[in-house]
Tab-separated table of C-alpha atoms and ligand atoms in Angstrom:
chain	number	residue	atom	x	y	z
A	1	MET	CA	-67.355	-56.390	-75.713
A	2	THR	CA	-68.546	-53.438	-73.620
A	3	LYS	CA	-68.215	-49.968	-75.073
A	4	ASN	CA	-67.774	-48.561	-71.552
A	5	ILE	CA	-63.999	-48.523	-71.366
A	6	VAL	CA	-61.678	-45.965	-69.779
A	7	THR	CA	-57.938	-46.448	-70.194
A	8	ILE	CA	-55.322	-45.079	-67.803
A	9	ASP	CA	-51.734	-45.304	-68.984
A	10	GLY	CA	-48.623	-43.929	-67.366
A	11	PRO	CA	-45.151	-44.640	-65.986
A	12	ALA	CA	-44.254	-46.795	-62.966
A	13	ALA	CA	-45.917	-45.834	-59.662
A	14	SER	CA	-47.882	-42.949	-61.145
A	15	GLY	CA	-50.933	-44.070	-59.132
A	16	LYS	CA	-52.673	-45.932	-61.969
A	17	SER	CA	-53.965	-48.784	-59.792
A	18	SER	CA	-55.296	-46.564	-56.995
A	19	VAL	CA	-57.004	-44.244	-59.481
A	20	SER	CA	-58.430	-47.153	-61.515
A	21	ARG	CA	-59.729	-48.905	-58.408
A	22	GLY	CA	-61.400	-45.714	-57.142
A	23	LEU	CA	-62.814	-44.724	-60.515
A	24	ALA	CA	-64.200	-48.222	-61.149
A	25	HIS	CA	-65.814	-48.167	-57.706
A	26	ARG	CA	-67.373	-44.746	-58.438
A	27	LEU	CA	-68.740	-46.033	-61.761
A	28	GLY	CA	-69.790	-49.507	-60.597
A	29	TRP	CA	-67.429	-50.999	-63.182
A	30	GLN	CA	-64.595	-53.524	-63.033
A	31	TRP	CA	-60.941	-52.561	-63.322
A	32	VAL	CA	-57.859	-54.401	-64.490
A	33	SER	CA	-54.151	-53.832	-64.162
A	34	THR	CA	-52.736	-55.078	-67.472
A	35	GLY	CA	-49.295	-55.006	-65.801
A	36	ALA	CA	-50.485	-58.040	-63.791
A	37	PHE	CA	-50.312	-60.109	-67.000
A	38	TYR	CA	-46.653	-59.165	-67.560
A	39	ARG	CA	-45.806	-59.397	-63.865
A	40	GLY	CA	-47.564	-62.773	-63.598
A	41	LEU	CA	-45.839	-64.171	-66.660
A	42	ALA	CA	-42.398	-62.986	-65.495
A	43	PHE	CA	-42.954	-64.437	-62.029
A	44	VAL	CA	-44.283	-67.783	-63.247
A	45	ALA	CA	-41.456	-68.048	-65.803
A	46	MET	CA	-38.919	-67.582	-63.015
A	47	LYS	CA	-40.631	-70.191	-60.823
A	48	GLU	CA	-41.006	-72.670	-63.694
A	49	LYS	CA	-37.382	-72.112	-64.774
A	50	VAL	CA	-38.218	-70.607	-68.157
A	51	THR	CA	-35.505	-68.130	-69.085
A	52	PRO	CA	-36.456	-64.681	-70.450
A	53	GLU	CA	-34.437	-65.542	-73.575
A	54	ASP	CA	-36.651	-68.538	-74.437
A	55	THR	CA	-39.380	-66.706	-76.377
A	56	ALA	CA	-41.165	-69.878	-77.530
A	57	ALA	CA	-41.452	-71.214	-73.973
A	58	LEU	CA	-42.641	-67.815	-72.715
A	59	VAL	CA	-45.338	-67.717	-75.390
A	60	THR	CA	-46.441	-71.254	-74.456
A	61	LEU	CA	-46.626	-70.138	-70.822
A	62	THR	CA	-49.048	-67.291	-71.674
A	63	THR	CA	-51.852	-69.824	-72.226
A	64	SER	CA	-50.790	-72.319	-69.551
A	65	SER	CA	-53.375	-73.394	-66.955
A	66	LEU	CA	-50.618	-73.164	-64.314
A	67	TRP	CA	-51.557	-69.534	-63.664
A	68	THR	CA	-54.532	-67.175	-63.942
A	69	VAL	CA	-55.251	-63.466	-63.705
A	70	ASN	CA	-58.482	-62.477	-61.941
A	71	MET	CA	-60.148	-59.104	-61.625
A	72	ASP	CA	-61.102	-58.323	-58.011
A	73	SER	CA	-62.447	-54.997	-56.838
A	74	ASP	CA	-59.408	-54.421	-54.610
A	75	GLN	CA	-56.648	-55.843	-56.815
A	76	THR	CA	-55.928	-57.684	-60.055
A	77	ARG	CA	-54.934	-61.041	-58.603
A	78	VAL	CA	-52.505	-63.605	-59.966
A	79	TRP	CA	-52.767	-67.245	-58.991
A	80	TRP	CA	-50.019	-69.780	-59.658
A	81	ARG	CA	-50.378	-73.488	-58.837
A	82	GLU	CA	-53.329	-72.748	-56.541
A	83	SER	CA	-51.502	-70.033	-54.570
A	84	ASP	CA	-52.376	-66.357	-54.587
A	85	VAL	CA	-49.039	-64.764	-55.566
A	86	THR	CA	-50.382	-61.208	-55.978
A	87	ALA	CA	-48.148	-59.766	-53.248
A	88	GLU	CA	-45.066	-61.416	-54.746
A	89	ILE	CA	-45.633	-60.184	-58.287
A	90	LEU	CA	-45.940	-56.596	-57.063
A	91	SER	CA	-42.315	-56.278	-55.873
A	92	GLU	CA	-40.200	-53.719	-57.740
A	93	GLU	CA	-37.741	-56.525	-58.521
A	94	ASN	CA	-40.490	-58.453	-60.328
A	95	GLY	CA	-41.587	-55.217	-62.003
A	96	LEU	CA	-38.189	-55.015	-63.657
A	97	ARG	CA	-38.496	-58.657	-64.730
A	98	ALA	CA	-41.968	-57.902	-66.149
A	99	SER	CA	-40.629	-54.904	-68.026
A	100	HIS	CA	-37.970	-57.169	-69.529
A	101	VAL	CA	-40.380	-59.822	-70.863
A	102	SER	CA	-42.797	-57.104	-72.010
A	103	GLN	CA	-40.253	-55.983	-74.594
A	104	ILE	CA	-40.693	-59.202	-76.580
A	105	PRO	CA	-43.253	-58.583	-79.373
A	106	GLU	CA	-44.374	-62.260	-79.447
A	107	VAL	CA	-45.130	-62.094	-75.715
A	108	ARG	CA	-47.141	-58.895	-76.148
A	109	THR	CA	-49.192	-60.424	-78.967
A	110	ALA	CA	-49.800	-63.587	-76.937
A	111	LEU	CA	-51.072	-61.637	-73.906
A	112	LEU	CA	-53.186	-59.159	-75.856
A	113	GLN	CA	-56.287	-61.344	-76.238
A	114	ASN	CA	-56.275	-62.262	-72.531
A	115	GLN	CA	-56.279	-58.543	-71.697
A	116	ARG	CA	-59.074	-57.761	-74.177
A	117	ASN	CA	-61.158	-60.625	-72.766
A	118	CYS	CA	-61.466	-58.620	-69.528
A	119	ALA	CA	-63.974	-56.374	-71.332
A	120	LEU	CA	-66.165	-59.250	-72.502
A	121	THR	CA	-68.256	-60.056	-69.444
A	122	VAL	CA	-68.483	-56.705	-67.651
A	123	SER	CA	-70.762	-53.673	-67.960
A	124	GLY	CA	-67.785	-51.307	-67.879
A	125	LEU	CA	-64.014	-51.514	-67.499
A	126	VAL	CA	-61.189	-49.256	-66.342
A	127	ALA	CA	-57.973	-50.692	-67.823
A	128	GLU	CA	-54.569	-49.422	-66.728
A	129	GLY	CA	-51.075	-50.023	-68.057
A	130	ARG	CA	-48.700	-48.682	-70.703
A	131	ASP	CA	-50.495	-49.329	-74.014
A	132	CYS	CA	-54.166	-49.621	-72.997
A	133	GLY	CA	-55.219	-46.542	-74.976
A	134	THR	CA	-52.902	-47.120	-77.912
A	135	VAL	CA	-53.088	-50.903	-78.455
A	136	VAL	CA	-55.334	-52.877	-76.089
A	137	PHE	CA	-58.475	-50.685	-76.197
A	138	PRO	CA	-57.961	-48.017	-78.872
A	139	GLU	CA	-61.763	-47.617	-79.079
A	140	ALA	CA	-62.053	-46.550	-75.389
A	141	LEU	CA	-64.603	-43.894	-74.413
A	142	LEU	CA	-61.957	-41.906	-72.569
A	143	LYS	CA	-58.162	-42.173	-72.491
A	144	VAL	CA	-56.131	-40.782	-69.625
A	145	TYR	CA	-52.379	-40.429	-69.271
A	146	LEU	CA	-51.487	-40.196	-65.602
A	147	THR	CA	-48.148	-38.909	-64.465
A	148	ALA	CA	-46.218	-37.362	-61.560
A	149	SER	CA	-42.582	-36.365	-61.058
A	150	GLN	CA	-39.947	-39.087	-60.817
A	151	GLY	CA	-39.145	-38.134	-57.214
A	152	GLU	CA	-42.768	-38.294	-56.127
A	153	ARG	CA	-43.342	-41.663	-57.812
A	154	ALA	CA	-40.253	-43.209	-56.220
A	155	ALA	CA	-41.193	-41.814	-52.809
A	156	ARG	CA	-44.691	-43.270	-53.160
A	157	ARG	CA	-43.457	-46.775	-54.022
A	158	ALA	CA	-40.713	-46.711	-51.362
A	159	ARG	CA	-43.270	-45.659	-48.738
A	160	GLU	CA	-45.813	-48.322	-49.808
A	161	GLN	CA	-43.306	-51.163	-49.778
A	162	GLY	CA	-40.920	-49.998	-47.029
A	163	LEU	CA	-37.981	-49.735	-49.441
A	164	ASN	CA	-34.862	-47.613	-49.720
A	165	LEU	CA	-35.724	-44.447	-51.645
A	166	GLN	CA	-32.565	-44.218	-53.730
A	167	ALA	CA	-32.592	-47.871	-54.793
A	168	THR	CA	-36.308	-47.626	-55.675
A	169	GLN	CA	-35.701	-44.491	-57.733
A	170	ALA	CA	-32.847	-46.145	-59.650
A	171	GLN	CA	-34.955	-49.253	-60.390
A	172	GLN	CA	-37.907	-47.153	-61.511
A	173	GLN	CA	-35.751	-45.024	-63.777
A	174	ALA	CA	-34.355	-48.170	-65.405
A	175	ARG	CA	-37.860	-49.579	-65.850
A	176	ASP	CA	-39.289	-46.338	-67.284
A	177	ARG	CA	-36.367	-46.119	-69.720
A	178	GLN	CA	-37.013	-49.714	-70.827
A	179	ASP	CA	-40.789	-49.157	-71.153
A	180	THR	CA	-40.527	-45.912	-73.150
A	181	THR	CA	-37.722	-46.882	-75.502
A	182	ARG	CA	-38.777	-50.409	-76.493
A	183	ALA	CA	-39.807	-50.959	-80.111
A	184	ALA	CA	-43.064	-52.836	-79.385
A	185	ALA	CA	-45.941	-50.723	-77.994
A	186	PRO	CA	-43.770	-48.347	-75.956
A	187	LEU	CA	-45.267	-46.216	-73.207
A	188	GLN	CA	-46.518	-43.054	-74.897
A	189	ILE	CA	-49.283	-40.524	-74.469
A	190	PRO	CA	-52.188	-41.670	-76.679
A	191	GLU	CA	-52.975	-38.981	-79.269
A	192	ASP	CA	-56.499	-38.433	-77.969
A	193	ALA	CA	-55.663	-38.724	-74.241
A	194	ARG	CA	-56.249	-36.262	-71.429
A	195	VAL	CA	-53.114	-35.807	-69.348
A	196	VAL	CA	-53.363	-35.663	-65.546
A	197	ASP	CA	-50.335	-34.652	-63.488
A	198	SER	CA	-51.240	-35.877	-60.012
A	199	GLU	CA	-48.592	-33.700	-58.326
A	200	GLY	CA	-50.317	-31.745	-55.552
A	201	LEU	CA	-53.666	-33.493	-56.109
A	202	SER	CA	-55.255	-35.957	-53.695
A	203	LEU	CA	-56.377	-39.361	-54.956
A	204	ASP	CA	-60.026	-38.259	-54.699
A	205	GLU	CA	-59.314	-35.103	-56.695
A	206	VAL	CA	-57.753	-37.134	-59.511
A	207	ILE	CA	-60.696	-39.562	-59.542
A	208	GLU	CA	-63.249	-36.718	-59.516
A	209	ARG	CA	-61.502	-34.960	-62.376
A	210	ILE	CA	-61.623	-38.097	-64.543
A	211	PHE	CA	-65.183	-38.868	-63.457
A	212	GLY	CA	-66.187	-35.348	-64.530
A	213	TRP	CA	-64.941	-36.009	-68.068
A	214	LEU	CA	-67.292	-38.988	-68.318
A	215	LYS	CA	-70.437	-37.134	-67.407
A	216	PRO	CA	-72.734	-36.584	-70.404
B	301	DC	O1	-48.026	-51.252	-64.413
B	301	DC	P1	-46.983	-52.210	-63.812
B	301	DC	O2	-45.922	-51.498	-63.033
B	301	DC	O3	-47.638	-53.267	-63.003
B	301	DC	O4	-46.284	-52.926	-65.078
B	301	DC	C1	-45.191	-53.795	-64.943
B	301	DC	C2	-44.446	-53.864	-66.262
B	301	DC	O5	-45.258	-54.522	-67.244
B	301	DC	C3	-44.095	-52.515	-66.872
B	301	DC	O6	-42.843	-52.038	-66.423
B	301	DC	C4	-44.101	-52.793	-68.355
B	301	DC	C5	-45.102	-53.917	-68.518
B	301	DC	N1	-46.401	-53.468	-69.013
B	301	DC	C6	-46.530	-53.296	-70.369
B	301	DC	O7	-45.553	-53.448	-71.112
B	301	DC	N2	-47.724	-52.962	-70.911
B	301	DC	C7	-48.796	-52.770	-70.131
B	301	DC	N3	-49.961	-52.426	-70.683
B	301	DC	C8	-48.674	-52.907	-68.725
B	301	DC	C9	-47.459	-53.242	-68.200
């Protein structure tokens, strides 16, 4: 496994994917959204009629050949039954579903190895999510916790997806509450993380700041 790992954790719509994509590009590394594993599983479970209460079936689904997660330079892609369902998994509605299944400790354990495998065949990896610095890659070179105000995050997601601002904000608040209060690997600032509040900073400024911390 490569030693070149940067983790970027943070709440919903804090800009983790955009920052990870840009940073990975700057470094010539790969990047992965670990949320895609939870989003993919939640989506495939819904399509395959596996209920979120059926933990055993969910765990079986984590290793099913019915779906795959692939790292692309533009996006972490999810394929299900030979269709690219990346756009579908990214809806805020599916985000809430993903947050729900991500609370189940057995599901988290089952998906952990798949996430770690992303670091096996690459020269460097930027991994983003909720527990990348605390659980998935605790040995990372650099850990970042990225945040922005609730209002700004909701506005960003509503703008990106053409959604109603108030409904988006309510859904995000519910998801953040679920992600920070769950017992298994809750969203938290890793002890040795650098915190970046992106409020008032451009995407390039955030990427440059993180890049600067990696320079020898
Ligand atoms: O980062 P995201 O919005 O794509 O994540 C979707 C959900 O997946 C998030 O609300 C909680 C869960 N998740 C998680 O529990 N642990 C991770 N490392 C990444 C995501």
